[in-house]
C-alpha cells in the first residue's frame, strides 16, 4: 500500500503539533472509513502502535501480593453468560468491558447480576457491549418494528419487559457514557463501537463515534470501552481487516491519555483469548495502580 509524499508530510506535521501542544482537539481522521489502511499508514509513518506511544499492560499471576497503598483492578470482558466455570483472581475493583450476555435478555442480565453478587470485590463496574441489545433503546425500537429474524427472542420482547433493564444490575455500578470516581480514580465507561454486523450500540465511523468519544472527560484515569482503538487487538483474520476505531485511538492518544484503557469485543484478536473462550471462560487481566496521585 503506497502513500503520497504530501500524505506522509501532513501526518508528520500533525504528529509534531500533537507532541508540542500536548492534549489537543480531535477531529475526524482522513482514514476513518478504512481502518486497515489507517493502521498501515500510521504504523509506517508515525509508529502509533509502538513505544513510546504505547505501554502494554501484562497480566499478573492471580496470587501476586499487592504492595501497600495500591488498588488492584481485575479486568474482564465478553463473558456472554458463560461465567459458571470462571476462576476469578484477587482484586479490589472489577471492571467488565461489556458483552456479559448473549442478547441482553432480562433473564441473562439477572443471571449475570447474581454472579456479580457472589464475587468478593469491593467495587464492580460494568458497561454494555453490542450483545446487550436491550440496553440500546433505539436499537430495540427498530428491532421490534422489523421483527428482525436474526434476533427472534429479543424482537418478541415487549417494551415493558426491557425498558428498565439496567435496574436489574443491582450488584454493580453501570456506566453508559458516564463516569464514577472510586479510590481516587475517575473511571469513564462507554458501550459504542463502529458498525459491526448490525448489533447494538453500533454507529457509523467518523463524526458519529467521535461525538461519543468527545464526551470522555480529559481527566479520565481509566477508560472502559467495549470496542478497541485502531491497531490493538482489533485484527479479524477471516476478513483480513482491522476493525478498531480510528477516532477512539486519536482520542486516547492525543486528548484523554488515560492511565489505563480496558476494552474487549474482538474475540479473534488474541489466540489465548480464543482458546479460553472456547472453554467457556474468559481472558482475565489484573493490574495494580498506586493510589497516590
PDB file of C-alpha atoms in Angstrom:
ATOM      1  CA  UNK A   1       0.000   0.000   0.000  1.00  0.00           C
ATOM      2  CA  UNK A   2       1.553   3.287  -1.133  1.00  0.00           C
ATOM      3  CA  UNK A   3       1.153   6.811   0.269  1.00  0.00           C
ATOM      4  CA  UNK A   4       1.926  10.111  -1.386  1.00  0.00           C
ATOM      5  CA  UNK A   5       4.628  12.416  -0.074  1.00  0.00           C
ATOM      6  CA  UNK A   6       2.020  15.034   0.830  1.00  0.00           C
ATOM      7  CA  UNK A   7       0.122  12.471   2.940  1.00  0.00           C
ATOM      8  CA  UNK A   8       3.273  11.481   4.777  1.00  0.00           C
ATOM      9  CA  UNK A   9       4.319  15.082   5.415  1.00  0.00           C
ATOM     10  CA  UNK A  10       0.821  16.015   6.626  1.00  0.00           C
ATOM     11  CA  UNK A  11       0.841  13.111   9.073  1.00  0.00           C
ATOM     12  CA  UNK A  12       4.270  14.082  10.397  1.00  0.00           C
ATOM     13  CA  UNK A  13       3.193  17.704  10.873  1.00  0.00           C
ATOM     14  CA  UNK A  14       0.127  16.522  12.759  1.00  0.00           C
ATOM     15  CA  UNK A  15       2.291  14.342  14.986  1.00  0.00           C
ATOM     16  CA  UNK A  16       4.735  17.177  15.698  1.00  0.00           C
ATOM     17  CA  UNK A  17       1.915  19.580  16.561  1.00  0.00           C
ATOM     18  CA  UNK A  18       0.433  16.989  18.913  1.00  0.00           C
ATOM     19  CA  UNK A  19       3.783  16.471  20.629  1.00  0.00           C
ATOM     20  CA  UNK A  20       4.373  20.203  21.049  1.00  0.00           C
ATOM     21  CA  UNK A  21       0.892  21.055  22.208  1.00  0.00           C
ATOM     22  CA  UNK A  22       0.186  18.081  24.442  1.00  0.00           C
ATOM     23  CA  UNK A  23      -3.515  17.311  24.568  1.00  0.00           C
ATOM     24  CA  UNK A  24      -5.405  18.715  21.642  1.00  0.00           C
ATOM     25  CA  UNK A  25      -8.721  18.773  19.822  1.00  0.00           C
ATOM     26  CA  UNK A  26      -9.521  15.566  17.937  1.00  0.00           C
ATOM     27  CA  UNK A  27     -11.136  15.776  14.525  1.00  0.00           C
ATOM     28  CA  UNK A  28     -12.440  13.088  12.185  1.00  0.00           C
ATOM     29  CA  UNK A  29      -9.421  11.336  10.707  1.00  0.00           C
ATOM     30  CA  UNK A  30      -8.969  11.279   6.961  1.00  0.00           C
ATOM     31  CA  UNK A  31      -8.562   7.487   7.092  1.00  0.00           C
ATOM     32  CA  UNK A  32     -11.504   6.942   9.423  1.00  0.00           C
ATOM     33  CA  UNK A  33     -13.563   4.918   6.946  1.00  0.00           C
ATOM     34  CA  UNK A  34     -10.728   2.475   6.205  1.00  0.00           C
ATOM     35  CA  UNK A  35      -9.179   1.224   9.460  1.00  0.00           C
ATOM     36  CA  UNK A  36      -6.905  -1.324   7.752  1.00  0.00           C
ATOM     37  CA  UNK A  37      -5.378   1.384   5.563  1.00  0.00           C
ATOM     38  CA  UNK A  38      -5.188   3.718   8.555  1.00  0.00           C
ATOM     39  CA  UNK A  39      -3.234   1.131  10.545  1.00  0.00           C
ATOM     40  CA  UNK A  40      -0.704   0.678   7.742  1.00  0.00           C
ATOM     41  CA  UNK A  41      -0.280   4.412   7.231  1.00  0.00           C
ATOM     42  CA  UNK A  42       0.136   5.388  10.874  1.00  0.00           C
ATOM     43  CA  UNK A  43       2.287   2.385  11.686  1.00  0.00           C
ATOM     44  CA  UNK A  44       4.728   3.225   8.885  1.00  0.00           C
ATOM     45  CA  UNK A  45       4.782   6.985   9.286  1.00  0.00           C
ATOM     46  CA  UNK A  46       4.228   7.605  12.988  1.00  0.00           C
ATOM     47  CA  UNK A  47       4.776   4.359  14.873  1.00  0.00           C
ATOM     48  CA  UNK A  48       1.477   4.948  16.667  1.00  0.00           C
ATOM     49  CA  UNK A  49       1.232   1.328  17.839  1.00  0.00           C
ATOM     50  CA  UNK A  50       4.678   1.001  19.399  1.00  0.00           C
ATOM     51  CA  UNK A  51       6.571   2.534  22.349  1.00  0.00           C
ATOM     52  CA  UNK A  52       6.822   5.345  23.372  1.00  0.00           C
ATOM     53  CA  UNK A  53       3.236   5.950  22.227  1.00  0.00           C
ATOM     54  CA  UNK A  54       2.047   2.743  23.865  1.00  0.00           C
ATOM     55  CA  UNK A  55       2.662   0.893  27.112  1.00  0.00           C
ATOM     56  CA  UNK A  56       1.065  -2.549  27.112  1.00  0.00           C
ATOM     57  CA  UNK A  57      -0.169  -3.852  30.469  1.00  0.00           C
ATOM     58  CA  UNK A  58       0.699  -7.511  31.076  1.00  0.00           C
ATOM     59  CA  UNK A  59      -1.396  -9.838  33.260  1.00  0.00           C
ATOM     60  CA  UNK A  60      -0.195 -10.587  36.782  1.00  0.00           C
ATOM     61  CA  UNK A  61      -0.454 -14.023  38.413  1.00  0.00           C
ATOM     62  CA  UNK A  62      -3.707 -14.190  40.335  1.00  0.00           C
ATOM     63  CA  UNK A  63      -1.942 -14.590  43.674  1.00  0.00           C
ATOM     64  CA  UNK A  64       0.627 -11.802  43.234  1.00  0.00           C
ATOM     65  CA  UNK A  65       0.975  -9.902  46.549  1.00  0.00           C
ATOM     66  CA  UNK A  66      -0.395  -6.366  46.427  1.00  0.00           C
ATOM     67  CA  UNK A  67       2.008  -3.630  47.593  1.00  0.00           C
ATOM     68  CA  UNK A  68       0.701  -1.313  50.332  1.00  0.00           C
ATOM     69  CA  UNK A  69      -1.233   1.690  49.044  1.00  0.00           C
ATOM     70  CA  UNK A  70      -2.156   0.077  45.714  1.00  0.00           C
ATOM     71  CA  UNK A  71      -5.548  -0.624  44.172  1.00  0.00           C
ATOM     72  CA  UNK A  72      -5.821  -3.814  42.157  1.00  0.00           C
ATOM     73  CA  UNK A  73      -8.163  -3.748  39.151  1.00  0.00           C
ATOM     74  CA  UNK A  74      -9.397  -7.020  37.682  1.00  0.00           C
ATOM     75  CA  UNK A  75     -10.305  -6.532  34.015  1.00  0.00           C
ATOM     76  CA  UNK A  76     -12.638  -8.864  32.152  1.00  0.00           C
ATOM     77  CA  UNK A  77     -14.825  -8.749  29.052  1.00  0.00           C
ATOM     78  CA  UNK A  78     -17.111 -10.742  26.739  1.00  0.00           C
ATOM     79  CA  UNK A  79     -18.262 -13.385  29.216  1.00  0.00           C
ATOM     80  CA  UNK A  80     -21.512 -13.946  27.241  1.00  0.00           C
ATOM     81  CA  UNK A  81     -23.437 -15.646  30.067  1.00  0.00           C
ATOM     82  CA  UNK A  82     -20.636 -18.209  30.498  1.00  0.00           C
ATOM     83  CA  UNK A  83     -19.449 -17.327  33.964  1.00  0.00           C
ATOM     84  CA  UNK A  84     -20.092 -20.630  35.742  1.00  0.00           C
ATOM     85  CA  UNK A  85     -16.557 -22.005  35.358  1.00  0.00           C
ATOM     86  CA  UNK A  86     -14.559 -18.789  35.619  1.00  0.00           C
ATOM     87  CA  UNK A  87     -11.988 -18.672  38.421  1.00  0.00           C
ATOM     88  CA  UNK A  88     -11.550 -15.032  39.296  1.00  0.00           C
ATOM     89  CA  UNK A  89      -8.283 -13.577  40.659  1.00  0.00           C
ATOM     90  CA  UNK A  90      -7.861 -11.484  43.769  1.00  0.00           C
ATOM     91  CA  UNK A  91      -8.526  -7.777  43.487  1.00  0.00           C
ATOM     92  CA  UNK A  92     -10.234  -4.664  44.803  1.00  0.00           C
ATOM     93  CA  UNK A  93     -12.183  -3.353  41.790  1.00  0.00           C
ATOM     94  CA  UNK A  94     -13.749  -5.378  38.965  1.00  0.00           C
ATOM     95  CA  UNK A  95     -14.027  -3.791  35.514  1.00  0.00           C
ATOM     96  CA  UNK A  96     -16.213  -5.569  32.941  1.00  0.00           C
ATOM     97  CA  UNK A  97     -15.950  -4.174  29.391  1.00  0.00           C
ATOM     98  CA  UNK A  98     -19.274  -5.423  28.048  1.00  0.00           C
ATOM     99  CA  UNK A  99     -20.949  -8.377  26.304  1.00  0.00           C
ATOM    100  CA  UNK A 100     -21.884 -10.008  29.590  1.00  0.00           C
ATOM    101  CA  UNK A 101     -24.921 -11.627  27.879  1.00  0.00           C
ATOM    102  CA  UNK A 102     -25.767 -13.159  24.517  1.00  0.00           C
ATOM    103  CA  UNK A 103     -28.720 -10.921  23.646  1.00  0.00           C
ATOM    104  CA  UNK A 104     -29.356  -8.759  26.694  1.00  0.00           C
ATOM    105  CA  UNK A 105     -32.447 -10.748  27.638  1.00  0.00           C
ATOM    106  CA  UNK A 106     -33.705  -9.927  31.154  1.00  0.00           C
ATOM    107  CA  UNK A 107     -33.075 -13.469  32.403  1.00  0.00           C
ATOM    108  CA  UNK A 108     -29.478 -13.254  31.136  1.00  0.00           C
ATOM    109  CA  UNK A 109     -28.973  -9.932  32.894  1.00  0.00           C
ATOM    110  CA  UNK A 110     -30.369 -11.372  36.131  1.00  0.00           C
ATOM    111  CA  UNK A 111     -28.031 -14.363  35.876  1.00  0.00           C
ATOM    112  CA  UNK A 112     -25.053 -12.075  35.377  1.00  0.00           C
ATOM    113  CA  UNK A 113     -26.113  -9.865  38.265  1.00  0.00           C
ATOM    114  CA  UNK A 114     -26.450 -12.902  40.530  1.00  0.00           C
ATOM    115  CA  UNK A 115     -22.924 -13.963  39.580  1.00  0.00           C
ATOM    116  CA  UNK A 116     -21.613 -10.484  40.368  1.00  0.00           C
ATOM    117  CA  UNK A 117     -23.212 -10.805  43.782  1.00  0.00           C
ATOM    118  CA  UNK A 118     -21.043 -13.821  44.572  1.00  0.00           C
ATOM    119  CA  UNK A 119     -17.781 -12.001  43.834  1.00  0.00           C
ATOM    120  CA  UNK A 120     -15.801 -10.523  46.730  1.00  0.00           C
ATOM    121  CA  UNK A 121     -14.634  -7.315  45.047  1.00  0.00           C
ATOM    122  CA  UNK A 122     -15.291  -4.106  46.927  1.00  0.00           C
ATOM    123  CA  UNK A 123     -16.471  -2.328  43.766  1.00  0.00           C
ATOM    124  CA  UNK A 124     -17.754  -3.746  40.453  1.00  0.00           C
ATOM    125  CA  UNK A 125     -18.100  -1.544  37.382  1.00  0.00           C
ATOM    126  CA  UNK A 126     -19.799  -2.723  34.186  1.00  0.00           C
ATOM    127  CA  UNK A 127     -20.544  -1.349  30.733  1.00  0.00           C
ATOM    128  CA  UNK A 128     -22.669  -2.830  27.946  1.00  0.00           C
ATOM    129  CA  UNK A 129     -21.441  -4.193  24.632  1.00  0.00           C
ATOM    130  CA  UNK A 130     -23.005  -4.852  21.261  1.00  0.00           C
ATOM    131  CA  UNK A 131     -24.662  -8.048  22.597  1.00  0.00           C
ATOM    132  CA  UNK A 132     -26.627  -6.147  25.268  1.00  0.00           C
ATOM    133  CA  UNK A 133     -29.377  -5.400  22.752  1.00  0.00           C
ATOM    134  CA  UNK A 134     -31.998  -4.393  25.322  1.00  0.00           C
ATOM    135  CA  UNK A 135     -29.683  -1.720  26.755  1.00  0.00           C
ATOM    136  CA  UNK A 136     -29.809   0.119  23.410  1.00  0.00           C
ATOM    137  CA  UNK A 137     -33.328   1.533  23.394  1.00  0.00           C
ATOM    138  CA  UNK A 138     -33.181   2.901  19.833  1.00  0.00           C
ATOM    139  CA  UNK A 139     -31.953  -0.425  18.518  1.00  0.00           C
ATOM    140  CA  UNK A 140     -34.773  -2.274  20.253  1.00  0.00           C
ATOM    141  CA  UNK A 141     -37.398   0.128  18.942  1.00  0.00           C
ATOM    142  CA  UNK A 142     -36.276  -0.573  15.373  1.00  0.00           C
ATOM    143  CA  UNK A 143     -35.897  -4.291  16.030  1.00  0.00           C
ATOM    144  CA  UNK A 144     -39.459  -4.715  17.260  1.00  0.00           C
ATOM    145  CA  UNK A 145     -40.840  -2.772  14.297  1.00  0.00           C
ATOM    146  CA  UNK A 146     -38.987  -5.007  11.865  1.00  0.00           C
ATOM    147  CA  UNK A 147     -39.445  -8.251  13.808  1.00  0.00           C
ATOM    148  CA  UNK A 148     -35.888  -8.988  12.719  1.00  0.00           C
ATOM    149  CA  UNK A 149     -35.471 -12.763  12.327  1.00  0.00           C
ATOM    150  CA  UNK A 150     -31.809 -12.723  13.373  1.00  0.00           C
ATOM    151  CA  UNK A 151     -32.747 -11.937  16.989  1.00  0.00           C
ATOM    152  CA  UNK A 152     -36.133 -13.664  17.383  1.00  0.00           C
ATOM    153  CA  UNK A 153     -36.034 -13.978  21.177  1.00  0.00           C
ATOM    154  CA  UNK A 154     -35.193 -10.281  21.556  1.00  0.00           C
ATOM    155  CA  UNK A 155     -37.588  -8.993  18.899  1.00  0.00           C
ATOM    156  CA  UNK A 156     -40.517 -10.697  20.634  1.00  0.00           C
ATOM    157  CA  UNK A 157     -39.938  -8.798  23.883  1.00  0.00           C
ATOM    158  CA  UNK A 158     -42.475  -6.183  24.885  1.00  0.00           C
ATOM    159  CA  UNK A 159     -41.091  -2.743  25.772  1.00  0.00           C
ATOM    160  CA  UNK A 160     -42.218  -3.075  29.391  1.00  0.00           C
ATOM    161  CA  UNK A 161     -40.006  -6.180  29.688  1.00  0.00           C
ATOM    162  CA  UNK A 162     -36.774  -4.342  28.943  1.00  0.00           C
ATOM    163  CA  UNK A 163     -37.276  -0.581  29.310  1.00  0.00           C
ATOM    164  CA  UNK A 164     -35.735  -0.654  32.802  1.00  0.00           C
ATOM    165  CA  UNK A 165     -33.320  -3.499  32.166  1.00  0.00           C
ATOM    166  CA  UNK A 166     -30.410  -1.529  33.636  1.00  0.00           C
ATOM    167  CA  UNK A 167     -32.139  -1.608  37.014  1.00  0.00           C
ATOM    168  CA  UNK A 168     -31.552  -5.372  37.127  1.00  0.00           C
ATOM    169  CA  UNK A 169     -27.848  -4.685  37.686  1.00  0.00           C
ATOM    170  CA  UNK A 170     -28.056  -4.184  41.432  1.00  0.00           C
ATOM    171  CA  UNK A 171     -24.653  -5.646  42.278  1.00  0.00           C
ATOM    172  CA  UNK A 172     -22.506  -3.227  40.292  1.00  0.00           C
ATOM    173  CA  UNK A 173     -22.128   0.327  39.043  1.00  0.00           C
ATOM    174  CA  UNK A 174     -23.354   0.510  35.451  1.00  0.00           C
ATOM    175  CA  UNK A 175     -21.776   3.157  33.229  1.00  0.00           C
ATOM    176  CA  UNK A 176     -23.118   4.325  29.871  1.00  0.00           C
ATOM    177  CA  UNK A 177     -21.427   7.464  28.609  1.00  0.00           C
ATOM    178  CA  UNK A 178     -20.889   8.352  32.246  1.00  0.00           C
ATOM    179  CA  UNK A 179     -18.221   8.217  34.915  1.00  0.00           C
ATOM    180  CA  UNK A 180     -17.637   7.392  38.553  1.00  0.00           C
ATOM    181  CA  UNK A 181     -14.725   8.064  40.892  1.00  0.00           C
ATOM    182  CA  UNK A 182     -13.565   5.186  43.073  1.00  0.00           C
ATOM    183  CA  UNK A 183     -10.486   5.128  45.289  1.00  0.00           C
ATOM    184  CA  UNK A 184      -9.353   8.391  43.746  1.00  0.00           C
ATOM    185  CA  UNK A 185      -9.564   7.145  40.129  1.00  0.00           C
ATOM    186  CA  UNK A 186     -12.010   8.659  37.671  1.00  0.00           C
ATOM    187  CA  UNK A 187     -13.450   5.850  35.527  1.00  0.00           C
ATOM    188  CA  UNK A 188     -15.452   6.535  32.360  1.00  0.00           C
ATOM    189  CA  UNK A 189     -17.442   3.877  30.503  1.00  0.00           C
ATOM    190  CA  UNK A 190     -18.967   3.780  27.013  1.00  0.00           C
ATOM    191  CA  UNK A 191     -20.529   0.900  25.014  1.00  0.00           C
ATOM    192  CA  UNK A 192     -20.306   2.231  21.443  1.00  0.00           C
ATOM    193  CA  UNK A 193     -18.376   0.808  18.501  1.00  0.00           C
ATOM    194  CA  UNK A 194     -18.083   1.084  14.721  1.00  0.00           C
ATOM    195  CA  UNK A 195     -20.900  -0.704  12.874  1.00  0.00           C
ATOM    196  CA  UNK A 196     -20.353  -4.457  13.248  1.00  0.00           C
ATOM    197  CA  UNK A 197     -22.884  -6.902  11.761  1.00  0.00           C
ATOM    198  CA  UNK A 198     -25.877  -4.854  12.848  1.00  0.00           C
ATOM    199  CA  UNK A 199     -25.800  -5.441  16.605  1.00  0.00           C
ATOM    200  CA  UNK A 200     -26.492  -2.974  19.408  1.00  0.00           C
ATOM    201  CA  UNK A 201     -24.639   0.260  20.118  1.00  0.00           C
ATOM    202  CA  UNK A 202     -23.370   0.438  16.512  1.00  0.00           C
ATOM    203  CA  UNK A 203     -22.524   3.779  14.942  1.00  0.00           C
ATOM    204  CA  UNK A 204     -21.029   4.809  11.626  1.00  0.00           C
ATOM    205  CA  UNK A 205     -17.323   5.559  11.620  1.00  0.00           C
ATOM    206  CA  UNK A 206     -16.329   9.193  11.737  1.00  0.00           C
ATOM    207  CA  UNK A 207     -18.292  12.008  13.337  1.00  0.00           C
ATOM    208  CA  UNK A 208     -20.995   9.862  14.963  1.00  0.00           C
ATOM    209  CA  UNK A 209     -18.422   7.948  17.011  1.00  0.00           C
ATOM    210  CA  UNK A 210     -16.259  10.993  17.614  1.00  0.00           C
ATOM    211  CA  UNK A 211     -19.277  12.733  19.155  1.00  0.00           C
ATOM    212  CA  UNK A 212     -19.443   9.914  21.714  1.00  0.00           C
ATOM    213  CA  UNK A 213     -15.703   9.975  22.426  1.00  0.00           C
ATOM    214  CA  UNK A 214     -15.816  13.770  22.820  1.00  0.00           C
ATOM    215  CA  UNK A 215     -17.915  13.197  25.940  1.00  0.00           C
ATOM    216  CA  UNK A 216     -14.976  11.496  27.669  1.00  0.00           C
ATOM    217  CA  UNK A 217     -13.506  13.954  30.192  1.00  0.00           C
ATOM    218  CA  UNK A 218      -9.848  14.940  29.829  1.00  0.00           C
ATOM    219  CA  UNK A 219      -9.316  13.997  33.460  1.00  0.00           C
ATOM    220  CA  UNK A 220     -10.296  10.350  32.963  1.00  0.00           C
ATOM    221  CA  UNK A 221      -7.866   7.981  34.691  1.00  0.00           C
ATOM    222  CA  UNK A 222      -9.345   4.695  33.472  1.00  0.00           C
ATOM    223  CA  UNK A 223     -11.273   4.409  30.220  1.00  0.00           C
ATOM    224  CA  UNK A 224     -13.650   1.492  29.792  1.00  0.00           C
ATOM    225  CA  UNK A 225     -14.951   0.918  26.248  1.00  0.00           C
ATOM    226  CA  UNK A 226     -16.342  -2.162  24.579  1.00  0.00           C
ATOM    227  CA  UNK A 227     -14.596  -1.656  21.270  1.00  0.00           C
ATOM    228  CA  UNK A 228     -10.833  -1.456  20.776  1.00  0.00           C
ATOM    229  CA  UNK A 229      -8.992   1.524  19.388  1.00  0.00           C
ATOM    230  CA  UNK A 230      -7.461   1.010  15.977  1.00  0.00           C
ATOM    231  CA  UNK A 231      -4.435  -1.272  16.000  1.00  0.00           C
ATOM    232  CA  UNK A 232      -4.918  -3.009  19.353  1.00  0.00           C
ATOM    233  CA  UNK A 233      -6.486  -6.484  19.463  1.00  0.00           C
ATOM    234  CA  UNK A 234      -8.703  -5.489  16.525  1.00  0.00           C
ATOM    235  CA  UNK A 235      -7.432  -7.827  13.799  1.00  0.00           C
ATOM    236  CA  UNK A 236     -10.057 -10.172  12.271  1.00  0.00           C
ATOM    237  CA  UNK A 237      -8.112 -12.860  10.375  1.00  0.00           C
ATOM    238  CA  UNK A 238     -11.018 -14.296   8.392  1.00  0.00           C
ATOM    239  CA  UNK A 239     -11.689 -10.853   6.944  1.00  0.00           C
ATOM    240  CA  UNK A 240      -8.036  -9.801   6.828  1.00  0.00           C
ATOM    241  CA  UNK A 241      -9.151  -6.487   8.318  1.00  0.00           C
ATOM    242  CA  UNK A 242      -8.587  -4.140  11.216  1.00  0.00           C
ATOM    243  CA  UNK A 243     -11.877  -3.162  12.827  1.00  0.00           C
ATOM    244  CA  UNK A 244     -10.770  -0.852  15.662  1.00  0.00           C
ATOM    245  CA  UNK A 245     -11.901   2.757  15.858  1.00  0.00           C
ATOM    246  CA  UNK A 246      -9.596   5.459  14.486  1.00  0.00           C
ATOM    247  CA  UNK A 247     -11.370   8.234  16.386  1.00  0.00           C
ATOM    248  CA  UNK A 248     -11.033   6.304  19.644  1.00  0.00           C
ATOM    249  CA  UNK A 249      -7.307   5.857  19.043  1.00  0.00           C
ATOM    250  CA  UNK A 250      -6.861   9.580  18.439  1.00  0.00           C
ATOM    251  CA  UNK A 251      -8.970  10.431  21.482  1.00  0.00           C
ATOM    252  CA  UNK A 252      -6.957   8.124  23.737  1.00  0.00           C
ATOM    253  CA  UNK A 253      -3.508   9.106  22.464  1.00  0.00           C
ATOM    254  CA  UNK A 254      -3.955  12.794  21.693  1.00  0.00           C
ATOM    255  CA  UNK A 255      -6.507  14.067  24.196  1.00  0.00           C
ATOM    256  CA  UNK A 256      -7.553  11.897  27.136  1.00  0.00           C
ATOM    257  CA  UNK A 257      -4.318   9.921  27.685  1.00  0.00           C
ATOM    258  CA  UNK A 258      -5.747   7.702  30.458  1.00  0.00           C
ATOM    259  CA  UNK A 259      -3.600   5.650  32.808  1.00  0.00           C
ATOM    260  CA  UNK A 260      -5.391   2.543  31.601  1.00  0.00           C
ATOM    261  CA  UNK A 261      -7.694   1.693  28.696  1.00  0.00           C
ATOM    262  CA  UNK A 262      -9.752  -1.506  29.081  1.00  0.00           C
ATOM    263  CA  UNK A 263     -11.720  -2.988  26.168  1.00  0.00           C
ATOM    264  CA  UNK A 264     -12.846  -6.267  24.562  1.00  0.00           C
ATOM    265  CA  UNK A 265     -15.187  -7.045  21.631  1.00  0.00           C
ATOM    266  CA  UNK A 266     -12.981  -8.801  19.034  1.00  0.00           C
ATOM    267  CA  UNK A 267     -12.565 -12.424  20.131  1.00  0.00           C
ATOM    268  CA  UNK A 268     -10.309 -13.418  17.234  1.00  0.00           C
ATOM    269  CA  UNK A 269      -7.763 -10.729  18.028  1.00  0.00           C
ATOM    270  CA  UNK A 270      -5.886 -12.774  20.607  1.00  0.00           C
ATOM    271  CA  UNK A 271      -5.119 -16.507  20.329  1.00  0.00           C
ATOM    272  CA  UNK A 272      -5.068 -17.065  24.077  1.00  0.00           C
ATOM    273  CA  UNK A 273      -8.372 -15.232  24.345  1.00  0.00           C
ATOM    274  CA  UNK A 274      -9.926 -17.535  21.733  1.00  0.00           C
ATOM    275  CA  UNK A 275      -8.643 -20.697  23.407  1.00  0.00           C
ATOM    276  CA  UNK A 276     -10.025 -19.692  26.792  1.00  0.00           C
ATOM    277  CA  UNK A 277     -13.301 -18.555  25.242  1.00  0.00           C
ATOM    278  CA  UNK A 278     -13.857 -21.959  23.648  1.00  0.00           C
ATOM    279  CA  UNK A 279     -13.545 -23.463  27.105  1.00  0.00           C
ATOM    280  CA  UNK A 280     -16.491 -21.319  28.171  1.00  0.00           C
ATOM    281  CA  UNK A 281     -14.307 -18.962  30.170  1.00  0.00           C
ATOM    282  CA  UNK A 282     -12.748 -15.610  29.515  1.00  0.00           C
ATOM    283  CA  UNK A 283      -9.440 -13.846  29.436  1.00  0.00           C
ATOM    284  CA  UNK A 284      -8.758 -12.185  32.795  1.00  0.00           C
ATOM    285  CA  UNK A 285      -6.238  -9.438  33.339  1.00  0.00           C
ATOM    286  CA  UNK A 286      -5.418  -7.597  36.518  1.00  0.00           C
ATOM    287  CA  UNK A 287      -3.294  -4.537  37.051  1.00  0.00           C
ATOM    288  CA  UNK A 288      -2.146  -2.660  40.147  1.00  0.00           C
ATOM    289  CA  UNK A 289      -2.038   1.109  40.463  1.00  0.00           C
ATOM    290  CA  UNK A 290      -0.597   3.225  43.213  1.00  0.00           C
ATOM    291  CA  UNK A 291      -3.390   5.149  44.880  1.00  0.00           C
ATOM    292  CA  UNK A 292      -1.197   8.211  45.386  1.00  0.00           C
ATOM    293  CA  UNK A 293      -1.978  10.844  42.758  1.00  0.00           C
TER     294      UNK A 293
END
